[in-house]
Coordinates of C-alpha atoms in Angstrom, one line a residue:
Chain A
X6 CA -21.1 41.0 -1.9
X7 CA -18.6 42.5 -0.5
X8 CA -19.3 40.0 2.8
X9 CA -19.2 37.5 0.2
X10 CA -16.2 37.8 -1.6
X11 CA -14.7 38.2 2.4
X12 CA -16.0 34.8 3.4
X13 CA -14.7 33.6 0.1
X14 CA -11.4 34.5 0.7
X15 CA -11.4 33.7 4.9
X16 CA -12.5 30.2 3.3
X17 CA -10.7 29.3 0.9
X18 CA -7.9 29.7 3.4
X19 CA -9.5 27.8 6.3
X20 CA -10.2 25.2 3.5
X21 CA -6.5 24.9 2.9
X22 CA -5.6 24.2 6.3
X23 CA -8.3 21.7 6.8
X24 CA -7.6 19.8 3.3
X25 CA -3.6 19.4 4.4
X26 CA -4.5 17.7 7.6
X27 CA -7.2 15.9 4.9
X28 CA -4.4 14.1 3.6
X29 CA -2.8 12.8 6.2
X30 CA -6.1 10.8 7.4
X31 CA -7.2 9.9 3.6
X32 CA -3.4 8.7 3.3
X33 CA -3.3 6.4 5.9
X34 CA -6.3 4.7 5.1
X35 CA -5.8 4.7 1.2
X36 CA -3.0 2.2 2.6
X37 CA -3.9 0.6 5.6
X38 CA -7.6 0.9 6.0
X39 CA -7.4 2.8 9.3
X40 CA -8.7 6.1 10.8
X41 CA -5.4 7.8 12.3
X42 CA -7.7 9.7 14.6
X43 CA -4.6 10.9 16.2
X44 CA -3.6 12.4 13.3
X45 CA -4.8 15.8 14.3
X46 CA -3.2 16.0 17.2
X47 CA -0.1 15.4 15.6
X48 CA -1.3 18.6 14.1
X49 CA -1.4 19.7 17.0
X50 CA 2.0 18.8 18.3
X51 CA 3.4 20.5 14.8
X52 CA 1.7 23.9 16.0
X53 CA 3.5 24.0 19.4
X54 CA 6.7 22.8 18.0
X55 CA 6.2 25.5 15.5
X56 CA 5.9 28.0 18.5
X57 CA 8.8 26.4 20.7
X58 CA 10.8 26.4 17.3
X59 CA 10.1 30.6 16.7
X60 CA 10.8 31.8 20.4
X61 CA 14.2 29.8 20.6
X62 CA 15.2 31.7 16.9
X63 CA 14.3 34.8 18.5
X64 CA 15.7 33.7 21.7
X65 CA 19.2 33.0 19.4
X66 CA 18.8 36.2 17.2
X67 CA 17.1 35.2 14.3
X68 CA 14.8 37.5 13.8
X69 CA 13.8 38.0 10.0
X70 CA 11.1 36.9 9.4
X71 CA 11.4 35.6 6.2
X72 CA 14.5 33.1 7.7
X73 CA 13.0 32.3 10.9
X74 CA 9.3 31.6 9.0
X75 CA 11.1 28.8 6.7
X76 CA 14.0 27.9 9.6
X77 CA 10.7 26.9 11.5
X78 CA 8.9 25.1 8.5
X79 CA 11.9 22.7 8.3
X80 CA 12.2 22.4 12.1
X81 CA 8.7 22.1 12.5
X82 CA 7.8 19.3 9.6
X83 CA 11.2 17.2 10.7
X84 CA 10.2 17.0 14.3
X85 CA 6.6 16.5 14.0
X86 CA 7.8 13.4 10.9
X87 CA 9.1 12.6 14.1
X88 CA 6.2 12.2 16.2
X89 CA 3.9 10.7 13.0
X90 CA 6.8 8.0 12.8
X91 CA 6.6 7.1 17.0
X92 CA 3.0 7.1 16.2
X93 CA 2.9 4.5 13.8
X94 CA 6.3 2.5 15.6
X95 CA 4.7 2.3 18.7
X96 CA 0.3 1.9 18.4
X97 CA -0.4 0.9 15.3
X98 CA 2.7 -1.3 14.0
X99 CA 2.2 -4.3 16.6
X100 CA -1.2 -4.2 15.9
X101 CA -0.9 -4.8 11.9
X102 CA -2.2 -8.4 12.6
X103 CA -4.5 -7.8 15.3
X104 CA -8.2 -7.6 14.7
X105 CA -9.4 -4.4 12.6
X106 CA -10.9 -2.3 15.8
X107 CA -7.5 -2.8 17.9
X108 CA -5.9 0.1 16.2
X109 CA -8.3 2.1 16.2
X110 CA -8.8 2.2 19.7
X111 CA -4.7 2.2 19.9
X112 CA -5.4 5.8 17.9
X113 CA -7.9 6.9 20.4
X114 CA -6.0 6.4 23.0
X115 CA -2.4 7.7 21.4
X116 CA -4.5 11.0 20.7
X117 CA -5.3 11.9 24.5
X118 CA -2.2 10.7 25.1
X119 CA -0.9 13.4 22.6
X120 CA -3.3 15.7 24.1
X121 CA -2.4 15.7 27.8
X122 CA 1.1 15.1 27.2
X123 CA 0.9 19.2 25.7
X124 CA -1.8 20.1 28.3
X125 CA 1.3 18.6 30.9
X126 CA 4.2 19.9 29.5
X127 CA 2.9 22.8 28.3
X128 CA 0.0 24.3 30.2
X129 CA -3.2 24.4 29.8
X130 CA -3.2 28.2 28.6
X131 CA -4.0 29.6 25.4
X132 CA -0.6 30.7 23.5
X133 CA -0.5 33.3 21.7
X134 CA 2.0 34.5 19.2
X135 CA 2.3 38.2 18.0
X136 CA 1.8 38.4 14.2
X137 CA 4.9 38.0 12.5
X138 CA 3.5 39.0 9.4
X139 CA 1.6 42.1 8.8
X140 CA -0.5 44.2 6.3
X141 CA -2.9 42.9 2.9
X142 CA -4.3 44.1 0.3
X143 CA -7.6 46.0 0.5
X144 CA -9.7 44.9 -2.3
X145 CA -12.8 47.0 -2.2
X146 CA -13.2 49.7 -0.2
X147 CA -16.5 51.6 0.5
X148 CA -18.1 53.2 3.1
X149 CA -19.7 50.3 4.5
X150 CA -17.6 47.1 4.5
X151 CA -13.7 46.3 3.6
X152 CA -12.6 43.3 1.6
X153 CA -9.3 42.7 3.0
X154 CA -7.1 39.8 1.7
X155 CA -3.8 39.9 3.8
X156 CA -0.4 38.8 4.0
X157 CA -1.1 35.9 5.7
X158 CA -4.1 34.4 3.9
X159 CA -2.0 34.9 1.0
X160 CA 0.9 33.1 2.2
X161 CA -1.0 30.1 3.7
X162 CA -3.6 29.1 0.1
X163 CA 0.2 29.7 -2.2
X164 CA 2.0 27.4 1.0
X165 CA -0.9 24.8 0.7
X166 CA -0.7 24.8 -2.9
X167 CA 2.7 24.7 -3.8
X168 CA 3.2 21.9 -0.8
X169 CA -0.2 20.1 -2.4
X170 CA 1.6 20.3 -5.7
X171 CA 4.6 18.9 -5.0
X172 CA 2.9 16.2 -3.0
X173 CA 1.0 15.1 -6.1
X174 CA 4.3 15.2 -7.9
X175 CA 5.3 12.2 -5.5
X176 CA 2.5 10.5 -5.4
X177 CA 2.5 10.2 -9.3
X178 CA 5.7 10.5 -10.4
X179 CA 8.3 9.1 -8.4
X180 CA 9.4 5.9 -6.8
X181 CA 7.6 6.1 -3.5
X182 CA 4.5 7.2 -5.4
X183 CA 4.4 3.9 -7.1
X184 CA 4.9 2.2 -4.0
X185 CA 2.5 3.6 -1.7
X186 CA 0.2 3.2 -4.6
X187 CA 1.3 -0.4 -4.7
X188 CA 0.7 -0.6 -1.1
X189 CA -2.4 1.2 -1.0
X190 CA -4.3 -1.6 -3.8
X191 CA -2.7 -5.2 -2.2
X192 CA -0.9 -4.6 0.8
X193 CA 0.2 -8.2 0.8
X194 CA 1.1 -8.4 -3.2
X195 CA 3.2 -5.5 -2.5
X196 CA 5.7 -7.0 -0.5
X197 CA 5.6 -10.5 -2.3
X198 CA 7.1 -8.1 -5.4
X199 CA 9.3 -7.4 -3.0
X200 CA 8.4 -3.7 -1.2
X201 CA 9.2 -3.1 1.9
X202 CA 5.6 -2.7 3.4
X203 CA 6.6 -1.6 6.8
X204 CA 8.9 1.2 5.5
X205 CA 6.5 2.6 2.8
X206 CA 3.9 2.5 5.4
X207 CA 5.9 4.4 8.4
X208 CA 6.8 7.1 5.5
X209 CA 3.0 7.7 5.0
X210 CA 2.8 8.6 8.2
X211 CA 6.3 10.3 8.4
X212 CA 4.3 12.8 5.0
X213 CA 1.1 13.0 6.7
X214 CA 2.9 14.2 9.6
X215 CA 5.1 17.1 8.0
X216 CA 1.8 18.5 6.2
X217 CA -0.2 18.4 9.0
X218 CA 3.2 19.9 11.4
X219 CA 2.9 22.9 8.0
X220 CA -0.7 23.3 8.6
X221 CA 0.1 23.4 12.7
X222 CA 2.6 26.3 11.3
X223 CA -0.1 27.9 9.2
X224 CA -2.8 28.1 12.1
X225 CA -0.8 29.2 14.0
X226 CA 0.4 32.2 12.1
X227 CA -3.7 32.7 10.8
X228 CA -5.3 32.7 14.5
X229 CA -2.1 33.4 16.5
X230 CA -3.2 30.9 19.7
X231 CA -3.2 27.6 19.8
X232 CA -3.4 25.4 22.9
X233 CA -3.4 21.5 23.5
X234 CA -7.3 21.0 22.7
X235 CA -7.0 22.6 18.9
X236 CA -5.6 19.1 17.7
X237 CA -9.7 18.0 18.5
X238 CA -11.3 19.6 16.8
X239 CA -9.8 20.7 14.0
X240 CA -8.7 16.3 13.4
X241 CA -12.6 15.8 13.2
X242 CA -13.4 18.6 10.5
X243 CA -10.0 17.0 8.5
X244 CA -11.8 13.9 8.9
X245 CA -15.1 15.1 7.9
X246 CA -13.3 16.8 4.8
X247 CA -11.7 13.9 3.8
X248 CA -14.8 11.7 3.9
X249 CA -16.6 14.2 2.2
X250 CA -13.8 14.1 -0.7
X251 CA -13.6 10.6 -0.6
X252 CA -11.8 8.8 1.6
X253 CA -8.7 7.2 0.3
X254 CA -8.8 9.8 -3.0
X255 CA -5.9 12.8 -2.4
X256 CA -7.9 15.3 -4.2
X257 CA -10.6 14.5 -2.5
X258 CA -8.7 15.4 0.8
X259 CA -7.8 18.9 -0.8
X260 CA -11.4 19.2 -2.1
X261 CA -12.7 18.3 0.6
X262 CA -11.0 20.6 2.6
X263 CA -11.8 23.8 0.6
X264 CA -15.3 22.6 1.1
X265 CA -15.9 22.5 4.7
X266 CA -14.3 25.6 4.9
X267 CA -16.2 27.7 2.9
X268 CA -19.5 25.6 4.3
X269 CA -17.9 26.3 7.7
X270 CA -17.1 30.4 6.9
X271 CA -20.2 31.1 5.0
X272 CA -22.8 29.6 7.2
X273 CA -21.1 31.8 10.3
X274 CA -21.6 34.7 7.7
X275 CA -24.9 34.9 7.2
X276 CA -26.5 32.4 9.8
X277 CA -24.7 31.6 13.1
X278 CA -21.3 31.0 13.7
X279 CA -22.9 29.1 17.0
X280 CA -24.5 26.3 14.3
X281 CA -21.2 26.5 12.0
X282 CA -20.0 23.0 13.0
X283 CA -23.6 22.3 12.8
X284 CA -23.9 22.9 9.0
X285 CA -20.3 21.3 8.5
X286 CA -21.7 17.6 9.7
X287 CA -24.8 17.9 8.2
X288 CA -23.8 18.6 4.7
X289 CA -21.2 15.5 5.6
X290 CA -24.9 13.8 6.4
X291 CA -26.8 14.5 3.6
X292 CA -23.5 13.9 0.8
X293 CA -23.1 10.6 2.2
X294 CA -26.4 9.3 2.0
X295 CA -26.1 10.4 -1.7
X296 CA -22.8 10.0 -2.5
X297 CA -21.7 7.1 -0.1
X298 CA -18.0 7.2 -1.0
X299 CA -17.8 11.1 -1.3
X300 CA -17.3 13.6 -3.8
X301 CA -14.5 11.4 -5.7
X302 CA -13.9 8.7 -4.2
X303 CA -14.3 5.3 -5.4
X304 CA -16.9 2.8 -4.7
X305 CA -15.2 -0.4 -3.6
X306 CA -15.4 -3.5 -5.8
X307 CA -15.4 -6.8 -4.0
X308 CA -12.8 -9.1 -4.9
X309 CA -13.8 -12.5 -6.6
Chain B
X19 CA 16.0 -37.7 -8.4
X20 CA 19.1 -37.6 -10.3
X21 CA 21.3 -37.5 -6.9
X22 CA 23.9 -35.7 -8.6
X23 CA 21.9 -31.6 -9.1
X24 CA 21.4 -30.3 -6.2
X25 CA 17.1 -29.4 -6.0
X26 CA 16.4 -25.8 -5.8
X27 CA 13.7 -26.7 -3.6
X28 CA 13.4 -28.8 -0.8
X29 CA 10.3 -29.6 1.1
X30 CA 10.8 -32.0 4.0
X31 CA 8.1 -32.8 5.9
X32 CA 6.1 -30.1 5.7
X33 CA 2.6 -29.9 7.9
X34 CA 0.3 -27.5 7.8
X35 CA -2.7 -28.0 10.9
X36 CA -5.6 -25.6 11.1
X37 CA -7.1 -26.0 14.5
X38 CA -8.1 -29.9 13.8
X39 CA -7.6 -30.2 10.3
X40 CA -4.5 -31.4 8.9
X41 CA -4.1 -29.6 5.1
X42 CA -0.5 -30.9 4.3
X43 CA 0.2 -33.5 6.3
X44 CA 4.2 -34.4 6.1
X45 CA 4.8 -33.5 2.8
X46 CA 8.1 -34.0 1.2
X47 CA 9.1 -33.4 -2.0
X48 CA 12.2 -31.3 -4.2
X49 CA 12.1 -29.3 -7.5
X50 CA 15.8 -29.4 -9.6
X51 CA 16.7 -25.9 -11.0
X52 CA 15.8 -25.2 -14.4
X53 CA 12.7 -27.7 -14.0
X54 CA 9.1 -26.6 -14.3
X55 CA 7.8 -28.9 -11.7
X56 CA 3.6 -29.1 -11.7
X57 CA 2.2 -29.6 -7.9
X58 CA -1.3 -31.4 -9.4
X59 CA -4.2 -33.1 -6.9
X60 CA -7.8 -32.7 -6.5
X61 CA -10.2 -29.7 -5.3
X62 CA -9.0 -29.7 -1.9
X63 CA -5.8 -31.5 -1.4
X64 CA -3.7 -28.5 0.1
X65 CA -1.6 -27.4 -2.9
X66 CA -2.2 -23.8 -2.7
X67 CA -1.6 -24.1 1.3
X68 CA 1.6 -25.6 0.1
X69 CA 2.4 -22.8 -1.7
X70 CA 1.7 -20.3 1.2
X71 CA 3.8 -21.9 3.0
X72 CA 6.8 -21.3 0.6
X73 CA 5.8 -17.9 0.4
X74 CA 5.7 -16.9 3.4
X75 CA 1.9 -16.7 3.9
X76 CA 1.5 -19.4 6.8
X77 CA 4.1 -20.8 8.6
X78 CA 4.1 -24.2 8.6
X79 CA 3.2 -25.9 12.0
X80 CA 6.2 -28.4 11.2
X81 CA 8.6 -29.0 8.5
X82 CA 11.3 -27.0 6.6
X83 CA 11.4 -25.2 3.3
X84 CA 14.6 -24.9 2.1
X85 CA 16.0 -22.7 -1.2
X86 CA 19.0 -23.1 -2.7
X87 CA 20.3 -20.0 -5.0
X88 CA 22.7 -21.4 -8.5
X89 CA 26.0 -19.8 -6.3
X90 CA 24.9 -22.1 -3.2
X91 CA 23.4 -19.5 -1.1
X92 CA 20.5 -21.1 0.8
X93 CA 17.3 -19.5 2.7
X94 CA 14.9 -21.1 5.0
X95 CA 11.9 -19.6 3.5
X96 CA 9.7 -20.8 7.2
X97 CA 12.1 -18.5 8.8
X98 CA 11.6 -15.7 6.4
X99 CA 8.7 -13.0 5.9
X100 CA 6.8 -11.9 3.9
X101 CA 8.7 -9.0 1.7
X102 CA 11.8 -10.8 2.2
X103 CA 11.2 -14.0 0.4
X104 CA 11.3 -11.8 -2.8
X105 CA 14.1 -9.7 -1.8
X106 CA 16.5 -12.3 -0.3
X107 CA 15.4 -15.5 -0.8
X108 CA 14.3 -14.1 -4.3
X109 CA 11.0 -16.7 -4.2
X110 CA 8.1 -14.9 -5.9
X111 CA 4.6 -15.8 -6.6
X112 CA 1.3 -15.3 -8.6
X113 CA -2.2 -16.3 -6.6
X114 CA -5.1 -17.9 -8.2
X115 CA -7.3 -15.0 -8.7
X116 CA -5.6 -12.1 -10.3
X117 CA -3.9 -9.4 -8.0
X118 CA -2.6 -6.6 -9.9
X119 CA -2.3 -3.6 -8.9
X120 CA -5.6 -2.6 -11.0
X121 CA -5.6 0.8 -10.8
X122 CA -1.8 1.7 -11.6
X123 CA -0.8 1.2 -15.0
X124 CA 0.9 -2.3 -16.6
X125 CA 4.0 -0.2 -16.9
X126 CA 3.7 0.6 -13.4
X127 CA 3.2 -2.9 -12.0
X128 CA 6.5 -3.9 -13.4
X129 CA 8.3 -1.1 -11.8
X130 CA 6.9 -1.4 -8.6
X131 CA 8.5 -4.8 -9.0
X132 CA 12.3 -3.6 -9.4
X133 CA 11.6 -1.8 -6.4
X134 CA 14.5 -3.0 -4.2
X135 CA 17.3 -2.7 -7.3
X136 CA 15.9 1.0 -7.5
X137 CA 16.0 1.7 -3.5
X138 CA 19.5 0.2 -3.5
X139 CA 20.3 2.8 -6.3
X140 CA 18.4 5.7 -4.7
X141 CA 20.6 5.3 -1.7
X142 CA 17.5 4.7 0.2
X143 CA 15.5 7.8 -1.1
X144 CA 18.0 10.2 -0.8
X145 CA 20.2 10.2 -3.7
X146 CA 16.8 10.1 -5.6
X147 CA 15.6 13.2 -3.8
X148 CA 19.4 15.0 -5.0
X149 CA 18.7 13.4 -8.4
X150 CA 22.0 11.3 -8.7
X151 CA 23.2 9.4 -12.1
X152 CA 22.7 6.5 -10.3
X153 CA 19.6 6.8 -9.6
X154 CA 18.2 7.8 -13.4
X155 CA 19.9 5.5 -15.1
X156 CA 18.9 2.8 -12.5
X157 CA 15.5 4.2 -13.1
X158 CA 16.1 3.8 -16.8
X159 CA 17.4 0.3 -16.5
X160 CA 14.1 -0.6 -14.6
X161 CA 12.1 0.7 -17.3
X162 CA 14.2 -0.8 -20.1
X163 CA 13.4 -4.6 -18.0
X164 CA 9.6 -3.5 -18.1
X165 CA 9.6 -2.9 -22.1
X166 CA 11.5 -5.9 -21.9
X167 CA 8.7 -7.9 -20.8
X168 CA 6.3 -6.1 -22.1
X169 CA 7.0 -7.1 -25.4
X170 CA 7.5 -10.8 -24.3
X171 CA 4.0 -10.9 -23.5
X172 CA 2.9 -8.7 -26.8
X173 CA 1.3 -6.0 -24.5
X174 CA 3.5 -3.3 -25.3
X175 CA 0.9 -1.5 -26.9
X176 CA -1.0 -0.7 -23.8
X177 CA 1.6 -0.4 -21.5
X178 CA 0.1 3.0 -19.9
X179 CA -3.4 1.7 -19.3
X180 CA -4.7 0.9 -16.0
X181 CA -3.8 -3.2 -15.6
X182 CA -7.6 -4.1 -15.1
X183 CA -8.6 -2.7 -18.3
X184 CA -6.4 -5.5 -20.2
X185 CA -8.2 -8.9 -21.4
X186 CA -7.9 -11.8 -18.8
X187 CA -5.5 -13.6 -20.1
X188 CA -3.1 -10.7 -20.7
X189 CA -3.3 -9.5 -17.4
X190 CA -2.5 -13.4 -16.7
X191 CA 1.2 -13.2 -18.5
X192 CA 1.3 -9.4 -16.8
X193 CA 1.1 -10.9 -13.6
X194 CA 3.8 -13.9 -14.8
X195 CA 6.0 -10.8 -16.1
X196 CA 5.6 -8.8 -12.9
X197 CA 6.7 -11.5 -10.9
X198 CA 9.8 -11.9 -13.2
X199 CA 10.5 -8.0 -12.9
X200 CA 11.9 -9.2 -9.2
X201 CA 14.5 -11.6 -11.5
X202 CA 13.3 -14.8 -9.1
X203 CA 14.9 -17.7 -8.8
X204 CA 12.2 -19.5 -8.0
X205 CA 8.6 -18.7 -9.6
X206 CA 5.5 -20.3 -8.1
X207 CA 2.4 -20.2 -10.2
X208 CA -1.1 -20.6 -8.7
X209 CA -2.8 -22.0 -12.0
X210 CA -1.9 -19.8 -13.7
X211 CA -3.8 -21.1 -17.0
X212 CA -7.1 -20.9 -14.9
X213 CA -9.9 -19.0 -17.0
X214 CA -8.3 -18.9 -20.3
X215 CA -9.2 -20.0 -23.4
X216 CA -7.1 -22.5 -25.6
X217 CA -5.1 -20.0 -26.9
X218 CA -4.4 -18.1 -24.3
X219 CA -3.4 -21.0 -22.3
X220 CA -1.0 -21.9 -25.4
X221 CA 0.1 -18.4 -25.2
X222 CA 1.1 -18.7 -21.4
X223 CA 2.4 -22.4 -22.2
X224 CA 4.6 -20.3 -24.6
X225 CA 6.0 -18.0 -21.9
X226 CA 6.9 -20.2 -19.5
X227 CA 8.4 -22.6 -21.6
X228 CA 10.2 -19.3 -22.6
X229 CA 11.5 -18.4 -19.1
X230 CA 12.7 -21.9 -18.7
X231 CA 14.9 -21.5 -21.4
X232 CA 16.3 -18.3 -21.1
X233 CA 16.1 -17.4 -17.8
X234 CA 17.6 -18.8 -14.8
X235 CA 14.4 -19.7 -13.0
X236 CA 12.3 -22.7 -12.1
X237 CA 9.5 -22.8 -12.2
X238 CA 6.7 -24.5 -9.7
X239 CA 3.5 -24.3 -11.1
X240 CA -0.4 -25.7 -9.7
X241 CA -2.5 -26.1 -12.2
X242 CA -5.5 -28.0 -12.9
X243 CA -5.5 -27.5 -16.8
X244 CA -3.8 -30.7 -18.1
X245 CA -3.1 -29.7 -21.2
X246 CA -1.0 -27.5 -19.6
X247 CA 0.3 -29.8 -16.7
X248 CA 1.4 -32.6 -19.3
X249 CA 2.5 -30.5 -22.0
X250 CA 5.2 -28.2 -20.0
X251 CA 6.2 -30.1 -16.8
X252 CA 9.3 -32.1 -16.3
X253 CA 7.8 -33.7 -13.1
X254 CA 5.1 -33.8 -11.4
X255 CA 4.1 -33.8 -7.6
X256 CA 0.5 -35.7 -7.0
X257 CA -1.4 -34.4 -3.6
X258 CA -4.4 -35.6 -2.0
X259 CA -5.9 -34.7 1.2
X260 CA -2.7 -33.3 1.7
X261 CA -0.8 -36.2 1.3
X262 CA 2.3 -37.4 -1.8
X263 CA 0.3 -39.8 -3.3
X264 CA 2.8 -40.1 -6.5
X265 CA 5.9 -38.3 -7.9
X266 CA 7.7 -38.5 -11.2
X267 CA 7.9 -37.5 -15.0
X268 CA 4.6 -36.9 -16.7
X269 CA 4.5 -40.2 -18.4
X270 CA 4.5 -41.8 -15.4
X271 CA 1.9 -40.0 -13.3
X272 CA -0.8 -40.7 -16.2
X273 CA -0.4 -44.1 -16.0
X274 CA -0.4 -43.9 -12.0
X275 CA -3.1 -46.1 -10.4
X276 CA -3.8 -44.0 -8.0
X277 CA -3.2 -40.6 -9.2
X278 CA -6.6 -41.6 -11.7
X279 CA -8.7 -43.5 -8.7
X280 CA -7.8 -39.9 -6.4
X281 CA -8.8 -38.1 -10.1
X282 CA -11.7 -40.2 -11.2
X283 CA -12.7 -41.8 -8.2
X284 CA -12.6 -45.8 -8.1
X285 CA -14.1 -48.5 -10.4
X286 CA -17.7 -49.2 -9.5
X287 CA -17.1 -53.3 -8.1
X288 CA -15.1 -51.2 -4.9
X289 CA -18.0 -48.8 -4.6
X290 CA -20.0 -51.9 -4.2
X291 CA -17.2 -53.9 -2.2
X292 CA -17.5 -50.6 0.7
X293 CA -20.9 -50.3 0.6
X294 CA -20.8 -54.2 1.3
X295 CA -18.6 -53.3 4.4
X296 CA -20.4 -50.4 5.7
X297 CA -23.8 -52.4 5.3
X298 CA -26.3 -50.2 3.0

């Protein structure tokens, strides 16, 4: 029981991070039908930018943790958005009207470029960050087992929920969201009623990258270490989450992220931590066999 | 053409080739402002290709397409890229198959078409984020305009339903309304009456005549349904195998022997002549 509660807490935290990244995959897929394989690496860049911003702030004497955290959030989101925008502009937009595989290959290339760029610029070694947010609550404490809910976990989950709420509101209620949904449904028609499609697509990448940056900060705070390779694994997991939830569906991405996080932690706790990735991907395969469009995905209706 | 009026749309020497296939061959015609101009012809005559050239889907192989606004500004449509045709030149179109944003509500479909004025009012998102008065007012104006058109096409009560759930005829009218929400100077309709029953078709005619009467919008129309074409158009251009075979008022077109031949085929005796020539 205690183990279960503890793993539930851990799983939700991890799942929140996956969910934030998965939104980036699902949005881009929804709007231009392409898997942005570089998205995981944009997340990694976000984590690095956050780390650099932290160290810079400390160097100029901003040491109050809440203020520093807030500034880091803003800086990392802004700069990572710039990365997201640039990736789209350089690697995908010129290939927009090319054959379908071209931007996909370009995305894989971009992923490798970003990884190597960070490896060269920052070194291959693991970068640590001393725990900034300490403490937490002990929920259950018997002699055998202690269930803890740390402040970092609370921060991760609350921030994620808040961001997802804001984001869902933007999509459902604002002009930008309306344009994005229109582009998602029919790119050509959206441009014919006057929507600047290129700009809307750029903004999609920017928003996806900003959310990935937040996920990067969360990872940094939660694990305390990052390296240039975290983008690959997290990216693949988040992509899996997006597919599991139904690619193209926003609530699906959030749900998928949560599920992947939970599956992973529970599997590690009860079976074996070496095979946690195998478990996550096996579940994906099983779900796709029975629900090819994912849990919340809509079946593709052929246009006549 | 009664020379004094500057045509709103002038197509000159338009040719579109797809590899070896010549879909449109040296087509020239013009449409007068305020008119409903119909483009007709048998299947495969190249009507939709002409539309695709006018609305920026295709880049014509040869030719010039000029759109003149009432205020004197002119645009060369073959040089503008997709969304700019709607944004600057203010040409709008619908498709043979309905292309609404099916999953969005009826109201949202119309609101998307107000993208450009809202974009300006929102100071490219910034004012909108700050919630400034200019943006909220513009948003309200956009909703008012959408309501006006919903009222005109008679589906106000279904404003919040997904567009895909509307009956077919209402979807057609919604498409026209959405195109009108971009406040076009030229409205291009590709077979708007396709698949409509007689009553829906009559409702559509009424809507188009209303647009011509009340709004400064000229209409270019592709249509197979002769009851629609003959009833509402002021001017007809007939295409066959990519070539213009007739151009004039409905009454003249109806009696034009070349048009009748293109639509109904040639007489039996002529077939006999042809067969004799070929030697079967």
